[in-house]
Amino acid sequence: TYTGAESFWLSNEGQKLKVWHISGNSDKAIIYFGGNAEDVSINIPQFKALFDNYSIYLHNYRGYGGSTGSPTENGLVSDARALFDHLQDKHAHISVVGRSLGTGVAIALASERRVHRLVLVTPYDSMVHLASTYYPFFPVALLLKDTYDSLSRSTGIDIPTLLLIAEHDEVIPRRVSESLSSALKAEHTTVTVIRGASHNTIETFSTYEKAITTFLD
């Protein structure tokens, strides 16, 4: 267990989902969707330190961190919806933070629900575009079942959105992130490049912490 955090179970589509909760001092909330195979509980100390005025919910995907089932795009988006709907009446507004894979889940949720603010950490425009940068000679659009097409969903995003991009992201090429940022409505979108950061170190930079706390304050 973590000091100041507790977990609860949410049921959806026959699956049990483990959600970590950090109680805040206000009726504002943040939901966090992590990266691929990430045990989101590792983020508890940092989130607790950065957002002591928020209630924070960190959601373990199906098949990870104690949650049952296996992860599919439809399943993860359905679970995100279920968690948001479960929390909606408890909070005046709910902001959403997605990281890496989780940016696709976060955008899907924000395109369907009344999210207050949206933070996308090391985002991509679609899994098809991302995969094609690694396998340019394979028909990845035909092979991928889960496309996480954030580009098409971005047209439904009408809320303040922050993209945090690692300068030296070795997993998600800059052009894949910038394709998404250029599709989002310019008047709602802020893009911050974290200098010196790589895909897996971005959250360790003080510039990252300052950008995310300023945006969500």
Coordinates of N, CA and C in Angstrom, one line a residue, residues 3-152:
T3 N 1.1 5.4 1.2 CA 0.6 6.4 2.1 C -0.3 7.3 1.4
G4 N -1.5 7.5 2.0 CA -2.5 8.4 1.4 C -3.2 7.9 0.2
A5 N -3.0 6.7 -0.2 CA -3.7 6.1 -1.3 C -4.4 4.8 -1.0
E6 N -5.6 4.6 -1.6 CA -6.3 3.4 -1.4 C -6.8 2.9 -2.7
S7 N -7.1 1.6 -2.8 CA -7.6 1.1 -4.1 C -9.0 0.6 -3.9
F8 N -9.8 0.6 -5.1 CA -11.1 0.0 -5.1 C -11.3 -0.7 -6.4
W9 N -12.3 -1.5 -6.5 CA -12.6 -2.3 -7.6 C -13.8 -1.7 -8.4
L10 N -13.7 -1.6 -9.7 CA -14.8 -1.2 -10.5 C -15.1 -2.4 -11.5
S11 N -16.4 -2.7 -11.6 CA -16.8 -3.8 -12.5 C -17.3 -3.2 -13.8
N12 N -16.9 -3.8 -14.9 CA -17.3 -3.4 -16.2 C -17.2 -4.5 -17.2
E13 N -18.3 -4.8 -17.9 CA -18.3 -5.9 -18.9 C -17.8 -7.2 -18.4
G14 N -18.1 -7.5 -17.1 CA -17.7 -8.8 -16.5 C -16.2 -8.8 -16.0
Q15 N -15.5 -7.7 -16.1 CA -14.2 -7.6 -15.6 C -14.1 -6.8 -14.3
K16 N -13.1 -7.1 -13.5 CA -12.8 -6.3 -12.3 C -11.6 -5.5 -12.5
L17 N -11.7 -4.2 -12.3 CA -10.7 -3.2 -12.6 C -10.2 -2.6 -11.3
K18 N -8.9 -2.6 -11.1 CA -8.3 -2.0 -9.9 C -8.0 -0.6 -10.2
V19 N -8.5 0.3 -9.3 CA -8.3 1.7 -9.4 C -7.7 2.3 -8.1
W20 N -6.6 3.0 -8.2 CA -6.0 3.6 -7.1 C -6.6 5.0 -6.9
H21 N -6.8 5.4 -5.7 CA -7.5 6.7 -5.4 C -6.7 7.4 -4.3
I22 N -6.3 8.7 -4.6 CA -5.7 9.6 -3.7 C -6.7 10.7 -3.4
S23 N -7.1 10.8 -2.2 CA -8.1 11.8 -1.8 C -7.5 13.2 -1.8
G24 N -8.2 14.2 -2.4 CA -7.8 15.5 -2.4 C -8.6 16.4 -1.5
N25 N -8.2 17.7 -1.5 CA -8.9 18.6 -0.6 C -10.0 19.5 -1.3
S26 N -10.4 19.0 -2.5 CA -11.4 19.7 -3.2 C -12.3 18.8 -4.0
D27 N -13.2 19.3 -4.8 CA -14.1 18.4 -5.6 C -13.6 18.3 -7.0
K28 N -12.3 18.7 -7.2 CA -11.7 18.5 -8.6 C -11.0 17.1 -8.6
A29 N -11.0 16.5 -9.8 CA -10.4 15.2 -9.9 C -9.6 15.1 -11.2
I30 N -8.6 14.2 -11.1 CA -7.8 13.8 -12.3 C -7.9 12.3 -12.5
I31 N -8.1 11.8 -13.7 CA -8.0 10.4 -14.0 C -6.8 10.2 -14.9
Y32 N -6.0 9.2 -14.5 CA -4.7 8.9 -15.2 C -4.8 7.6 -16.0
F33 N -4.5 7.6 -17.2 CA -4.3 6.4 -18.1 C -2.9 6.3 -18.5
G34 N -2.3 5.2 -18.1 CA -0.8 5.0 -18.2 C -0.4 4.4 -19.6
G35 N 0.9 4.1 -19.6 CA 1.5 3.5 -20.8 C 1.2 2.0 -20.9
N36 N 1.8 1.4 -21.9 CA 1.6 0.0 -22.2 C 2.2 -0.8 -21.0
A37 N 1.4 -1.7 -20.4 CA 1.8 -2.6 -19.4 C 2.3 -1.9 -18.1
E38 N 1.9 -0.7 -17.9 CA 2.4 0.1 -16.8 C 1.5 -0.2 -15.5
D39 N 2.2 -0.4 -14.4 CA 1.5 -0.5 -13.1 C 1.4 0.9 -12.6
V40 N 0.2 1.5 -12.7 CA 0.1 2.9 -12.5 C 0.4 3.3 -11.1
S41 N 0.4 2.4 -10.1 CA 0.7 2.7 -8.7 C 2.0 3.3 -8.5
I42 N 3.0 3.1 -9.5 CA 4.3 3.7 -9.3 C 4.2 5.3 -9.4
N43 N 3.1 5.8 -10.0 CA 3.0 7.2 -10.1 C 2.4 7.9 -8.9
I44 N 2.0 7.1 -7.9 CA 1.3 7.7 -6.7 C 2.1 8.7 -6.0
P45 N 3.3 8.5 -5.7 CA 4.1 9.5 -4.9 C 4.2 10.9 -5.7
Q46 N 4.5 10.8 -7.0 CA 4.6 12.1 -7.8 C 3.2 12.8 -7.9
F47 N 2.2 12.1 -8.2 CA 0.9 12.7 -8.3 C 0.4 13.3 -7.0
K48 N 0.7 12.6 -6.0 CA 0.3 13.1 -4.6 C 1.0 14.4 -4.3
A49 N 2.3 14.5 -4.7 CA 3.1 15.7 -4.4 C 2.7 16.8 -5.3
L50 N 2.3 16.5 -6.6 CA 2.0 17.6 -7.5 C 0.6 18.1 -7.4
F51 N -0.3 17.3 -7.0 CA -1.7 17.6 -7.1 C -2.4 17.4 -5.8
D52 N -2.0 18.0 -4.7 CA -2.6 17.8 -3.4 C -4.0 18.4 -3.3
N53 N -4.3 19.2 -4.3 CA -5.7 19.8 -4.2 C -6.7 19.1 -5.2
Y54 N -6.3 17.9 -5.6 CA -7.1 17.1 -6.5 C -7.4 15.7 -5.9
S55 N -8.5 15.1 -6.2 CA -8.7 13.7 -6.0 C -8.1 13.1 -7.3
I56 N -7.3 12.0 -7.1 CA -6.6 11.4 -8.3 C -7.0 10.0 -8.4
Y57 N -7.3 9.5 -9.6 CA -7.7 8.1 -9.8 C -6.7 7.6 -10.9
L58 N -6.0 6.5 -10.5 CA -5.0 5.9 -11.4 C -5.6 4.5 -11.7
H59 N -5.8 4.2 -13.0 CA -6.6 3.1 -13.4 C -5.7 2.0 -14.1
N60 N -5.7 0.8 -13.5 CA -4.9 -0.3 -14.1 C -5.7 -0.9 -15.2
Y61 N -5.1 -1.0 -16.4 CA -5.8 -1.6 -17.5 C -6.1 -3.1 -17.3
R62 N -7.0 -3.6 -18.1 CA -7.3 -5.1 -18.0 C -6.0 -5.9 -18.2
G63 N -5.8 -6.8 -17.3 CA -4.7 -7.7 -17.4 C -3.4 -7.2 -16.7
Y64 N -3.5 -6.0 -16.1 CA -2.3 -5.4 -15.4 C -2.7 -4.9 -14.0
G65 N -1.7 -5.0 -13.1 CA -1.9 -4.4 -11.8 C -3.0 -4.9 -11.0
G66 N -3.4 -6.2 -11.3 CA -4.5 -6.8 -10.5 C -5.9 -6.8 -11.3
S67 N -6.0 -6.0 -12.3 CA -7.2 -6.0 -13.1 C -7.4 -7.3 -13.9
T68 N -8.6 -7.7 -14.1 CA -8.8 -9.0 -14.8 C -8.9 -8.7 -16.3
G69 N -9.0 -9.8 -17.1 CA -9.2 -9.6 -18.5 C -7.9 -9.4 -19.3
S70 N -8.1 -9.1 -20.6 CA -6.9 -8.8 -21.4 C -7.2 -7.5 -22.2
P71 N -6.2 -6.7 -22.4 CA -6.4 -5.4 -23.0 C -6.7 -5.4 -24.5
T72 N -7.8 -4.7 -24.8 CA -8.1 -4.4 -26.2 C -8.5 -3.0 -26.2
E73 N -8.5 -2.3 -27.4 CA -8.8 -0.9 -27.5 C -10.3 -0.7 -27.0
N74 N -11.2 -1.5 -27.6 CA -12.6 -1.4 -27.2 C -12.8 -1.6 -25.7
G75 N -12.1 -2.5 -25.1 CA -12.3 -2.8 -23.7 C -11.7 -1.7 -22.9
L76 N -10.5 -1.1 -23.2 CA -9.9 -0.1 -22.4 C -10.8 1.2 -22.5
V77 N -11.3 1.5 -23.7 CA -12.1 2.7 -23.8 C -13.4 2.6 -23.1
S78 N -14.0 1.4 -23.1 CA -15.2 1.1 -22.4 C -15.0 1.2 -20.9
D79 N -13.8 0.7 -20.4 CA -13.5 0.9 -19.0 C -13.3 2.3 -18.6
A80 N -12.7 3.1 -19.5 CA -12.5 4.5 -19.2 C -13.8 5.2 -19.0
R81 N -14.7 4.9 -19.9 CA -16.1 5.5 -19.9 C -16.8 5.1 -18.6
A82 N -16.6 3.8 -18.2 CA -17.3 3.4 -17.0 C -16.7 4.1 -15.7
L83 N -15.4 4.3 -15.7 CA -14.8 4.9 -14.6 C -15.2 6.4 -14.5
F84 N -15.2 7.1 -15.6 CA -15.7 8.5 -15.7 C -17.1 8.6 -15.2
D85 N -18.0 7.7 -15.7 CA -19.4 7.8 -15.3 C -19.6 7.5 -13.8
H86 N -18.8 6.6 -13.3 CA -18.8 6.3 -11.9 C -18.4 7.5 -11.0
L87 N -17.5 8.3 -11.5 CA -17.0 9.4 -10.7 C -17.7 10.7 -11.0
Q88 N -18.4 10.8 -12.1 CA -18.9 12.1 -12.5 C -19.7 12.9 -11.5
D89 N -20.6 12.2 -10.8 CA -21.4 12.8 -9.8 C -20.7 13.2 -8.5
K90 N -19.5 12.7 -8.3 CA -18.7 13.0 -7.1 C -17.8 14.2 -7.2
H91 N -17.6 14.7 -8.4 CA -16.7 15.8 -8.7 C -17.3 16.9 -9.5
A92 N -16.9 18.2 -9.2 CA -17.4 19.3 -10.0 C -16.8 19.2 -11.5
H93 N -15.6 18.9 -11.6 CA -15.0 18.6 -12.9 C -13.9 17.6 -12.8
I94 N -13.7 16.9 -13.9 CA -12.7 15.8 -14.0 C -11.8 16.1 -15.2
S95 N -10.5 16.2 -14.9 CA -9.5 16.4 -16.0 C -8.9 15.0 -16.2
V96 N -8.3 14.8 -17.4 CA -7.8 13.5 -17.8 C -6.3 13.6 -18.2
V97 N -5.5 12.7 -17.7 CA -4.1 12.7 -18.1 C -3.8 11.3 -18.8
G98 N -3.3 11.3 -20.0 CA -2.9 10.1 -20.6 C -1.4 10.1 -21.0
R99 N -0.8 8.9 -20.9 CA 0.6 8.8 -21.2 C 0.8 7.7 -22.2
S100 N 1.5 8.0 -23.3 CA 1.9 7.1 -24.3 C 0.7 6.3 -24.8
L101 N 0.6 5.0 -24.6 CA -0.6 4.3 -25.1 C -1.9 4.9 -24.5
G102 N -1.8 5.4 -23.3 CA -3.0 6.0 -22.6 C -3.5 7.3 -23.2
T103 N -2.7 7.9 -24.1 CA -3.2 9.1 -24.7 C -4.3 8.8 -25.7
G104 N -4.2 7.6 -26.3 CA -5.3 7.2 -27.1 C -6.6 6.9 -26.4
V105 N -6.5 6.3 -25.2 CA -7.6 6.1 -24.3 C -8.2 7.5 -23.8
A106 N -7.3 8.4 -23.5 CA -7.7 9.7 -22.9 C -8.5 10.5 -24.0
I107 N -8.0 10.5 -25.2 CA -8.6 11.2 -26.3 C -10.0 10.6 -26.6
A108 N -10.1 9.3 -26.6 CA -11.3 8.6 -26.9 C -12.4 9.0 -25.8
L109 N -12.0 9.0 -24.6 CA -12.9 9.4 -23.5 C -13.3 10.9 -23.6
A110 N -12.3 11.8 -23.9 CA -12.6 13.2 -24.0 C -13.5 13.5 -25.2
S111 N -13.5 12.7 -26.2 CA -14.4 12.9 -27.4 C -15.8 12.5 -27.1
E112 N -16.0 11.8 -26.0 CA -17.3 11.2 -25.7 C -17.9 11.8 -24.4
R113 N -17.1 12.3 -23.5 CA -17.6 12.8 -22.2 C -17.1 14.2 -21.9
R114 N -17.8 14.8 -21.0 CA -17.4 16.2 -20.6 C -16.2 16.3 -19.7
V115 N -15.1 16.1 -20.3 CA -13.8 16.3 -19.6 C -13.4 17.7 -19.5
H116 N -12.8 18.1 -18.3 CA -12.5 19.5 -18.1 C -11.3 20.0 -18.8
R117 N -10.2 19.2 -18.6 CA -8.9 19.5 -19.3 C -8.2 18.2 -19.7
L118 N -7.4 18.2 -20.7 CA -6.8 17.0 -21.2 C -5.3 17.2 -21.3
V119 N -4.6 16.3 -20.8 CA -3.1 16.3 -20.9 C -2.7 15.0 -21.6
L120 N -1.8 15.2 -22.6 CA -1.4 14.1 -23.4 C 0.2 14.0 -23.3
V121 N 0.7 13.0 -22.7 CA 2.2 12.9 -22.5 C 2.7 11.9 -23.5
T122 N 3.7 12.3 -24.2 CA 4.3 11.5 -25.3 C 3.2 10.9 -26.2
P123 N 2.4 11.7 -26.8 CA 1.2 11.2 -27.6 C 1.6 10.8 -29.0
Y124 N 0.7 10.1 -29.7 CA 0.8 9.7 -31.1 C -0.5 10.0 -31.8
D125 N -0.5 10.0 -33.1 CA -1.7 10.3 -33.8 C -2.6 9.1 -34.1
S126 N -1.9 8.0 -34.3 CA -2.6 6.7 -34.5 C -1.6 5.6 -34.4
M127 N -2.1 4.4 -33.9 CA -1.2 3.3 -33.8 C -0.7 2.8 -35.2
V128 N -1.6 3.0 -36.2 CA -1.2 2.6 -37.6 C 0.0 3.5 -38.1
H129 N -0.1 4.8 -37.9 CA 1.0 5.7 -38.3 C 2.3 5.3 -37.5
L130 N 2.1 5.1 -36.2 CA 3.3 4.8 -35.3 C 3.9 3.5 -35.8
A131 N 3.1 2.5 -36.0 CA 3.7 1.2 -36.4 C 4.3 1.2 -37.8
S132 N 3.7 2.1 -38.7 CA 4.3 2.1 -40.0 C 5.7 2.8 -40.1
T133 N 6.0 3.6 -39.0 CA 7.3 4.2 -39.0 C 8.4 3.1 -38.6
Y134 N 7.9 2.1 -38.0 CA 8.8 1.0 -37.6 C 8.9 -0.1 -38.7
Y135 N 7.7 -0.3 -39.3 CA 7.6 -1.4 -40.3 C 7.0 -0.8 -41.6
P136 N 7.8 0.0 -42.3 CA 7.3 0.7 -43.5 C 6.9 -0.2 -44.7
F137 N 7.3 -1.5 -44.7 CA 7.0 -2.3 -45.8 C 5.9 -3.3 -45.5
F138 N 5.3 -3.2 -44.3 CA 4.2 -4.1 -44.0 C 2.9 -3.4 -44.0
P139 N 1.8 -4.1 -44.4 CA 0.5 -3.4 -44.4 C -0.1 -3.3 -43.0
V140 N 0.5 -2.5 -42.2 CA 0.1 -2.5 -40.8 C -1.4 -2.1 -40.6
A141 N -1.9 -1.3 -41.5 CA -3.3 -0.8 -41.4 C -4.3 -2.1 -41.5
L142 N -3.8 -3.1 -42.2 CA -4.6 -4.3 -42.4 C -4.4 -5.3 -41.2
L143 N -3.2 -5.2 -40.6 CA -2.8 -6.2 -39.6 C -3.2 -5.8 -38.2
L144 N -3.3 -4.4 -38.0 CA -3.6 -4.0 -36.6 C -5.1 -4.0 -36.3
K145 N -5.4 -4.7 -35.2 CA -6.8 -4.7 -34.8 C -7.2 -3.5 -34.0
D146 N -6.2 -3.1 -33.1 CA -6.4 -1.9 -32.3 C -5.7 -0.7 -32.9
T147 N -6.4 0.2 -33.5 CA -5.7 1.3 -34.2 C -5.5 2.6 -33.4
Y148 N -6.3 2.7 -32.3 CA -6.2 3.9 -31.5 C -6.0 5.2 -32.4
D149 N -7.0 5.4 -33.1 CA -7.0 6.5 -34.1 C -7.3 7.8 -33.5
S150 N -6.4 8.4 -32.8 CA -6.6 9.7 -32.1 C -6.8 10.8 -33.1
L151 N -6.2 10.7 -34.3 CA -6.3 11.7 -35.3 C -7.8 12.0 -35.6
S152 N -8.5 10.9 -35.9 CA -9.9 11.1 -36.3 C -10.8 11.5 -35.1

